[in-house]
Coordinates of C-alpha atoms in Angstrom, one line a residue:
Chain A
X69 CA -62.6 23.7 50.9
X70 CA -61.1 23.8 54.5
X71 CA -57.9 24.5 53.0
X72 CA -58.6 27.7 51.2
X73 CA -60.3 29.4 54.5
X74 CA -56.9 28.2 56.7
X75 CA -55.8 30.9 58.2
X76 CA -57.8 33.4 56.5
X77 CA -59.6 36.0 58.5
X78 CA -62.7 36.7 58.2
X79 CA -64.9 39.5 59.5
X80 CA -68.3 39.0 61.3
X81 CA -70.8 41.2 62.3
X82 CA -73.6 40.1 64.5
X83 CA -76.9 40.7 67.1
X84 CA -78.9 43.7 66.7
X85 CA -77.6 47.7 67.5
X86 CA -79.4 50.3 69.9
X87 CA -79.9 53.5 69.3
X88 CA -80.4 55.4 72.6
X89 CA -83.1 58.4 72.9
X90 CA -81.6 59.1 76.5
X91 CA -79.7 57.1 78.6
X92 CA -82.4 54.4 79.7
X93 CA -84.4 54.2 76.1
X94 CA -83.0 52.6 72.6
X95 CA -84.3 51.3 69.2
X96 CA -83.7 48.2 68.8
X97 CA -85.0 44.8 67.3
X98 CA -85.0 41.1 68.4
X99 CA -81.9 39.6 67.0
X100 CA -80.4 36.6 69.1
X101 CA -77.0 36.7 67.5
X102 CA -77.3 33.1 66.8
X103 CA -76.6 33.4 62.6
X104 CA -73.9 35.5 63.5
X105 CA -72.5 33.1 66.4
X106 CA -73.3 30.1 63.7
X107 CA -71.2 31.5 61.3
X108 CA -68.7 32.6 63.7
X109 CA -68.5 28.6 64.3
X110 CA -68.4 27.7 60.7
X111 CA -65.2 29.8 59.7
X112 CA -63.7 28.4 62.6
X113 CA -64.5 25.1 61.3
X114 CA -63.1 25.7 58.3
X115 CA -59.8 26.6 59.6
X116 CA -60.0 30.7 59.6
X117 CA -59.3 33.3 61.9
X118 CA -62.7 34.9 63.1
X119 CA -63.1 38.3 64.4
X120 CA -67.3 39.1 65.4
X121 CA -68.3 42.6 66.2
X122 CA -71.4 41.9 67.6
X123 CA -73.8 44.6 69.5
X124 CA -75.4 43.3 73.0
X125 CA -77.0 40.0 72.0
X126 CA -77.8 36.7 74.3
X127 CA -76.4 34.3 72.2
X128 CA -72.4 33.4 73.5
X129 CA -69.8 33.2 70.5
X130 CA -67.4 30.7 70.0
X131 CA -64.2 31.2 72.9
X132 CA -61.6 30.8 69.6
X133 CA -63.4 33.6 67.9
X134 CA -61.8 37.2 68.7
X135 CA -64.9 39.9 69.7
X136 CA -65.8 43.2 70.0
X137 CA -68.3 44.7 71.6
X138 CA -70.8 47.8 70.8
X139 CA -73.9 49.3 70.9
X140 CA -74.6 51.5 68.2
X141 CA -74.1 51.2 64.2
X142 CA -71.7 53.9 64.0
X143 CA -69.7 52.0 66.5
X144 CA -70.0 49.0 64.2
X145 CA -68.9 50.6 61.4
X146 CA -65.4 52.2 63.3
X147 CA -65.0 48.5 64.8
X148 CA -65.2 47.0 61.3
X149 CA -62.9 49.2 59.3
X150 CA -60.5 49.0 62.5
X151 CA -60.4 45.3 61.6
X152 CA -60.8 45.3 57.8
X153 CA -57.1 45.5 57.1
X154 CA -56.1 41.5 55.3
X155 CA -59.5 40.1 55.7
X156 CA -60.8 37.4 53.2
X157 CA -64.6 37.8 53.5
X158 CA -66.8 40.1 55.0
X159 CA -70.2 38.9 56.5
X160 CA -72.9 41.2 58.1
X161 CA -75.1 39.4 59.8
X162 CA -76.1 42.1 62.6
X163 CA -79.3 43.0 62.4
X164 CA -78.1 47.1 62.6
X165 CA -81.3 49.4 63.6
X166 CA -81.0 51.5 60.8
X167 CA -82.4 54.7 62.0
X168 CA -81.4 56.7 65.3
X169 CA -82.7 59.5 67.0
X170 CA -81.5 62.5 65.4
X171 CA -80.8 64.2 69.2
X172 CA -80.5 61.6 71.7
X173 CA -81.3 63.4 75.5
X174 CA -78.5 63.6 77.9
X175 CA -80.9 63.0 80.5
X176 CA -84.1 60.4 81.2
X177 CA -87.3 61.6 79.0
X178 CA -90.3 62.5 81.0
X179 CA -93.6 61.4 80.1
X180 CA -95.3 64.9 80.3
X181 CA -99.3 63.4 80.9
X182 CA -100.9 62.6 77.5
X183 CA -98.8 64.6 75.3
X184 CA -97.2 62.6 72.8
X185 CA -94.0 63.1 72.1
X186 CA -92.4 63.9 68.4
X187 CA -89.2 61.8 67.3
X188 CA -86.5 62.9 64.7
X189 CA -85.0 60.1 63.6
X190 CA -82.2 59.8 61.2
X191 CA -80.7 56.4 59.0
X192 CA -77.4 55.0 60.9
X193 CA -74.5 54.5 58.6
X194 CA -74.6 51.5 56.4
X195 CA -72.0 48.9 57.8
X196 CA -72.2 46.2 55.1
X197 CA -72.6 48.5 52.3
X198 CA -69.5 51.1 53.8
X199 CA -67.4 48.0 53.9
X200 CA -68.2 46.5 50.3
X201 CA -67.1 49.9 48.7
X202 CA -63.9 49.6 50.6
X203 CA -63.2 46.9 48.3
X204 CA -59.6 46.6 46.3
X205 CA -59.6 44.2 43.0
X206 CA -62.5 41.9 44.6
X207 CA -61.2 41.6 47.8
X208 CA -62.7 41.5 50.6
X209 CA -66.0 39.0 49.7
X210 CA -68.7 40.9 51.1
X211 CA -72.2 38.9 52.2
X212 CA -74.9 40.7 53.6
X213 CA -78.5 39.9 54.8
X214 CA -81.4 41.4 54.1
X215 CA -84.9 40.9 56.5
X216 CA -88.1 41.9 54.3
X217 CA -91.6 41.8 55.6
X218 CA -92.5 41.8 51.9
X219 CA -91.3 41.7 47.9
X220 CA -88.5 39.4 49.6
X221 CA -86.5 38.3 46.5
X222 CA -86.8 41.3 44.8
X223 CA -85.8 43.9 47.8
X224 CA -82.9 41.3 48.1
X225 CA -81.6 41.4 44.8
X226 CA -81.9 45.4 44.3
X227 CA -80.0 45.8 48.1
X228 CA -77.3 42.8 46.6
X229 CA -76.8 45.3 43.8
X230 CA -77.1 49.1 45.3
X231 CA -74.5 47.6 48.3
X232 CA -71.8 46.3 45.9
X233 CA -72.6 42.8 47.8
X234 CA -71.2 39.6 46.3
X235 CA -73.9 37.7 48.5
X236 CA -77.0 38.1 50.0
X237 CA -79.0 36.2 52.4
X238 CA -82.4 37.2 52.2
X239 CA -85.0 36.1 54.7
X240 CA -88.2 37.0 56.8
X241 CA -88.7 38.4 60.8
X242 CA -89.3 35.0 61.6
X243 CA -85.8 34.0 61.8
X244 CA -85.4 36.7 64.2
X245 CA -85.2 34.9 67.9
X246 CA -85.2 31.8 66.5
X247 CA -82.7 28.4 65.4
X248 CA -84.4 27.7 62.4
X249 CA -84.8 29.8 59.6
X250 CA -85.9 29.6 56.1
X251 CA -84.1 31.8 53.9
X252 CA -83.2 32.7 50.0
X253 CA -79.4 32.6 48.7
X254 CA -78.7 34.9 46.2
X255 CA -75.0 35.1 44.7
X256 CA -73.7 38.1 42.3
X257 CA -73.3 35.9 39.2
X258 CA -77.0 34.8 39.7
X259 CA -76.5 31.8 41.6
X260 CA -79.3 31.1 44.0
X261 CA -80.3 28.4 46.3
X262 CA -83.5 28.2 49.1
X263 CA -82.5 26.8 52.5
X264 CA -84.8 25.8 55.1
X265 CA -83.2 24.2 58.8
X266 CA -80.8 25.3 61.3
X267 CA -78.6 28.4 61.1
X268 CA -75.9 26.3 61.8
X269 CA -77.0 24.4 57.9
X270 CA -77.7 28.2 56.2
X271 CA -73.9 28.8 57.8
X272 CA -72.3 26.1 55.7
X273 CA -74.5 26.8 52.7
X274 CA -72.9 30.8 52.8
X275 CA -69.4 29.5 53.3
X276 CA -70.1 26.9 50.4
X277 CA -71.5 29.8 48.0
X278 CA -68.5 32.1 49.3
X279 CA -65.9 30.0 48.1
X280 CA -67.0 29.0 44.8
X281 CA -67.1 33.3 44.2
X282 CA -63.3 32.6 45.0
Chain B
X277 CA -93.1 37.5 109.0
X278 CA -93.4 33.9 106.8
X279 CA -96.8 33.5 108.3
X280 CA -98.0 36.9 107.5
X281 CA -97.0 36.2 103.1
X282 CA -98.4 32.6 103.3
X283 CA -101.0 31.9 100.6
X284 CA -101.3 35.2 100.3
X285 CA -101.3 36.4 96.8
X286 CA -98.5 38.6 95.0
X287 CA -98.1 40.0 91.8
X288 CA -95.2 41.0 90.3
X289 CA -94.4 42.5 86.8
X290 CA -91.0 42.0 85.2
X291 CA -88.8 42.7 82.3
X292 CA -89.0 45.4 79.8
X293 CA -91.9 46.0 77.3
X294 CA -91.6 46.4 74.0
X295 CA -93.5 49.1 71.7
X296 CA -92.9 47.8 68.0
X297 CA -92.8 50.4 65.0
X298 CA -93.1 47.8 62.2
X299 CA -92.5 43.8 62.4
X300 CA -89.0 44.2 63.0
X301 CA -88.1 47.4 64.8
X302 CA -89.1 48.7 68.9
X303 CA -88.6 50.8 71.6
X304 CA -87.5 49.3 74.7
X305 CA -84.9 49.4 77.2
X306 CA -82.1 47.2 79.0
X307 CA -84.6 45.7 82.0
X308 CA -82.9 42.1 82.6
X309 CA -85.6 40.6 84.7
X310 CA -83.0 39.8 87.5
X311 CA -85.2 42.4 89.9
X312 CA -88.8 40.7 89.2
X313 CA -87.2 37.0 89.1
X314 CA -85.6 37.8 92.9
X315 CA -89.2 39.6 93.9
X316 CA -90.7 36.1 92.9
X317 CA -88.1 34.2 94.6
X318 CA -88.6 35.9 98.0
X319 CA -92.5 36.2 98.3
X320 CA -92.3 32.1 97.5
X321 CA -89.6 31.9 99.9
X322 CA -92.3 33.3 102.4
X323 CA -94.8 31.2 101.5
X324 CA -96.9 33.3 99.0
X325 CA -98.7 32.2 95.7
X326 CA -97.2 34.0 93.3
X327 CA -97.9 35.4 89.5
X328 CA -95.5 37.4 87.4
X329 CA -96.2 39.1 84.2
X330 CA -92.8 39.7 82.3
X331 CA -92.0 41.0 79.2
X332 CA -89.2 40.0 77.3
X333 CA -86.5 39.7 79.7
X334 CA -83.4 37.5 80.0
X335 CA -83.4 36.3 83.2
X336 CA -85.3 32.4 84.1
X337 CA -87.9 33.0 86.7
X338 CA -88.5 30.8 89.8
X339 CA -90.4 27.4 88.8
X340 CA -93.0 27.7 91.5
X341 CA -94.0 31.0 89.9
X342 CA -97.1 31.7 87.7
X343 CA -95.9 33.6 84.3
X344 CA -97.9 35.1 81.9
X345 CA -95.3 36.7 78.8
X346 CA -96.2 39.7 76.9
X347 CA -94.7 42.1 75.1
X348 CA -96.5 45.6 75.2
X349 CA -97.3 48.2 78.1
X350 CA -101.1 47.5 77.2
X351 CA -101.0 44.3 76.9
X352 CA -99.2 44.0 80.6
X353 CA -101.8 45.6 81.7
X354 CA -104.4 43.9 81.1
X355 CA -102.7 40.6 82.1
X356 CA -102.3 42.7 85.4
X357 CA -105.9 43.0 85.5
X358 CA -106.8 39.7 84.6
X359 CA -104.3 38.9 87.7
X360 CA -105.4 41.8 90.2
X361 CA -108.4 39.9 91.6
X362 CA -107.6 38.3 95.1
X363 CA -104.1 39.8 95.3
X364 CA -102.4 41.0 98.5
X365 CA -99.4 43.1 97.2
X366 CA -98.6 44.1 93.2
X367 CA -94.9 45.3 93.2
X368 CA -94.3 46.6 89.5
X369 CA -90.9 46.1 88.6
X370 CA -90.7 45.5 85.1
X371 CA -89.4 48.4 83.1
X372 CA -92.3 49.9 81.0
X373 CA -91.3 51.8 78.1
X374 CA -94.0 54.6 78.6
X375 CA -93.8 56.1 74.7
X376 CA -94.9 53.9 72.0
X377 CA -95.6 54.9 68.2
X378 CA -98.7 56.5 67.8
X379 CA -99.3 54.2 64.5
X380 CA -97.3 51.5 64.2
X381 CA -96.4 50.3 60.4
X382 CA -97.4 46.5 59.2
X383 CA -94.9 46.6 56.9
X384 CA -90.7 46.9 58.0
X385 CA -90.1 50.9 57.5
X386 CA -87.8 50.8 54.9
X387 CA -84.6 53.4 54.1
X388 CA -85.6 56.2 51.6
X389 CA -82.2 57.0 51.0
X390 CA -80.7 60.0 53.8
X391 CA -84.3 61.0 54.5
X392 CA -84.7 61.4 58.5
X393 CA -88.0 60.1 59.9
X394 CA -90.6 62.1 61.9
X395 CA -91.9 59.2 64.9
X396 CA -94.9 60.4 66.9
X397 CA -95.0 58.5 70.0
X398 CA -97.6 58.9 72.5
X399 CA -97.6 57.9 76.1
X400 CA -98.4 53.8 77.1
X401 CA -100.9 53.3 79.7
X402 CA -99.4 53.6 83.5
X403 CA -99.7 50.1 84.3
X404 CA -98.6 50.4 88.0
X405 CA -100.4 53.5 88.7
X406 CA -103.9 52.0 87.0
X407 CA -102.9 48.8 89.2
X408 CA -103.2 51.4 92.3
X409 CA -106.2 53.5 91.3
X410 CA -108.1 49.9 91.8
X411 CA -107.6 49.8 95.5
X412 CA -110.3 48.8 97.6
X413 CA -110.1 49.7 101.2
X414 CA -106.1 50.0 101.3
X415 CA -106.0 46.9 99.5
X416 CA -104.0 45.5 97.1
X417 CA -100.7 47.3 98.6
X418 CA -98.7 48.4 95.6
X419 CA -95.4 49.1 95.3
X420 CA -93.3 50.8 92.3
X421 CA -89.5 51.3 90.7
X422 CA -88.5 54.6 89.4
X423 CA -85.6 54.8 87.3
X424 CA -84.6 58.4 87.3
X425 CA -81.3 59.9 86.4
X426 CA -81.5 62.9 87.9
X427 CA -83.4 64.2 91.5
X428 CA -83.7 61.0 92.3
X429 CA -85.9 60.9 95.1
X430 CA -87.6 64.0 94.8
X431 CA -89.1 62.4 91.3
X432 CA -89.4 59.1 92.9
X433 CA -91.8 60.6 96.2
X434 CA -93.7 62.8 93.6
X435 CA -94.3 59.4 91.4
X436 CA -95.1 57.7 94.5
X437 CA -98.0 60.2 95.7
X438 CA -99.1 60.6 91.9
X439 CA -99.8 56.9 91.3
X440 CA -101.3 56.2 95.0
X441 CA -97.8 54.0 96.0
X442 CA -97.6 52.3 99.2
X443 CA -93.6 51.8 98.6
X444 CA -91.1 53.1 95.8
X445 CA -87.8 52.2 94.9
X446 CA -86.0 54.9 93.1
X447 CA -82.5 53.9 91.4
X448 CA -80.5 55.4 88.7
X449 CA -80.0 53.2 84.9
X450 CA -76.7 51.8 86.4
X451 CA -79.2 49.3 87.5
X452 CA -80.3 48.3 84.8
X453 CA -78.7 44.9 83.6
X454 CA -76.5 44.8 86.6
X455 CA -77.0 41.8 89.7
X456 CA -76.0 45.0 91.9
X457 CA -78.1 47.6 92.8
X458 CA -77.8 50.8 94.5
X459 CA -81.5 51.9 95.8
X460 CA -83.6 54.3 98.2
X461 CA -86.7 52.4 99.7
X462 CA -89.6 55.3 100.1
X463 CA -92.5 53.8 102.1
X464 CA -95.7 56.5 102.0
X465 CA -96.0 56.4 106.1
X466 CA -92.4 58.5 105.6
X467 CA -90.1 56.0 106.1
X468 CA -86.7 55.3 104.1
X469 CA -83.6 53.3 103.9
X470 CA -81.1 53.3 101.6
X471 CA -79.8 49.9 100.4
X472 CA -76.4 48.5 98.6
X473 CA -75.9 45.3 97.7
X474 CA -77.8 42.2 95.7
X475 CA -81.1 42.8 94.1
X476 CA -81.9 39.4 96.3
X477 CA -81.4 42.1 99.4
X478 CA -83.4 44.4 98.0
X479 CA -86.3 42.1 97.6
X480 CA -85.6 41.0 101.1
X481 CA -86.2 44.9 101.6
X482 CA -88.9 45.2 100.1
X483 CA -90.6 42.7 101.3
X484 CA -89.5 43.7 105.0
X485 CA -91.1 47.4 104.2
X486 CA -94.6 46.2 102.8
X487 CA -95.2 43.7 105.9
X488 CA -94.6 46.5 108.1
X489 CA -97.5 48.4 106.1
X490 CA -99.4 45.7 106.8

């Protein structure tokens, strides 16, 4: 196993996004980066090269691991396809907030009394699924999560197929904020396992899945 | 000055909020903690009791302190009341975020395709400003932050007289996540300094300015 990831590199993208509304205000949500630093670890591990685009999380990475910092998901997205070129396996663990204000203010928003204020917001760009379709004769591996308040398999499964993913990691909000996590497995060929313990276990388990697509 | 704080009650809120759209997704902004956490550490270094309400912030507070967590503007606010009774000076320092949605989902808002979203927020309750309104003869003194990025101080005095402020600190977003902090000091009598340095300086400040009031 360690022998197939040596020296491959593979692409990581972790933490949540923000979306600014002005230049003090975001939409965001409560990702640690802690898969994303997990899995960071396990490639490592496993002898690869590891490059994490991560947006502003509290978790650190490993030092070996090269990263890049951003905010937004459109930032993400030109980060990853900057570092796309030769990469092995694609895995997009950020949690990206997938809708941002459709006019973000240049200046602070004022709370004018009582009056409430009306939002536009529009979807982000899809990292994970941009970078599957990018794919040339099955390469890179793309893996993606998917957090579901409900339906979880099935949401899972239909975003594993609409994003072109070859994995999917498909889980609840409470793994958000948290080390433990219990999570579903799903694999294109219809391979599936349930995991329950430490990201740093659901890390090895994505790894293990990955290279048997290989 | 030591003599004046000991025993004596403070309050101090800390932290952003958080206004949650569905399980996953809120509004919020980049508030560390580091301002409330070196609030707390100065009033206990001059003796007084002290309570802070934070929300989700970063930064560990002082170990003598009492903290109550919590994640909304509302729900601050009632911890504040719940606090208030007793209390020599409230300093609000935590960064509310003053719009939430008017009707939050229970279920993660999911994707319909390119389709933008229409968000009605409506304004949070003033927590700082109700704080004030419950003054009995001059007492609690209460002092505010305003983060403004533009007319700084001219928005800062008119939030100051509009919420019944003993004190306000007016600073622009570059303080926000930063251990530095560039600040104006308004005290209602008319006075004003201008501070540079460590947000530990600036609660020195602070704390310098409300005795005075005293």
């Amino acid at each position: 196993m360690k022998s197939f990831w040596r020296n491959k590199k593979v692409l990581i993208t972790s933490g949540p996004t923000r979306e600014h509304l002005d230049p003090v205000r975001f939409l965001s949500n409560a990702s640690s980066g802690r898969m994303g630093a997990a899995l960071a670890a396990e490639a490592l591990a496993r002898g690869a090269r590891v490059t994490v685009v991560t947006g502003p999380a509290i978790t650190p990475l490993p030092k070996r691991a090269q990263v890049v910092h951003v905010n937004g998901a459109q930032e993400m997205l030109d980060a990853c396809l900057k570092a796309l070129p030769g990469t092995t396996a694609v895995i997009g663990a950020a949690a990206v907030a997938d809708f941002r204000p459709a006019v973000p203010s240049a200046r602070k928003i004022k709370k004018q009394g009582a009056k409430p204020l009306v939002l536009k917001l529009v979807p982000t760009p899809d990292v994970i699924g941009t970078l599957s379709k990018r794919k040339k004769k099955g390469r890179p591996l793309t893996a993606g999560f998917a957090l579901e308040t409900d339906d979880l398999i099935n949401n899972a499964r239909e975003k594993m197929e609409k994003k072109h993913l070859d994995l999917i990691v498909a889980n609840g909000p409470d793994a958000l904020f948290s080390d433990k996590t219990r999570a579903m497995v799903l694999a294109k060929g219809g391979g599936a396992a349930f995991y329950s313990g430490s990201k740093k276990g659901l890390a090895r388990m994505i790894f293990d899945f990955l290279g048997r697509s290989l």
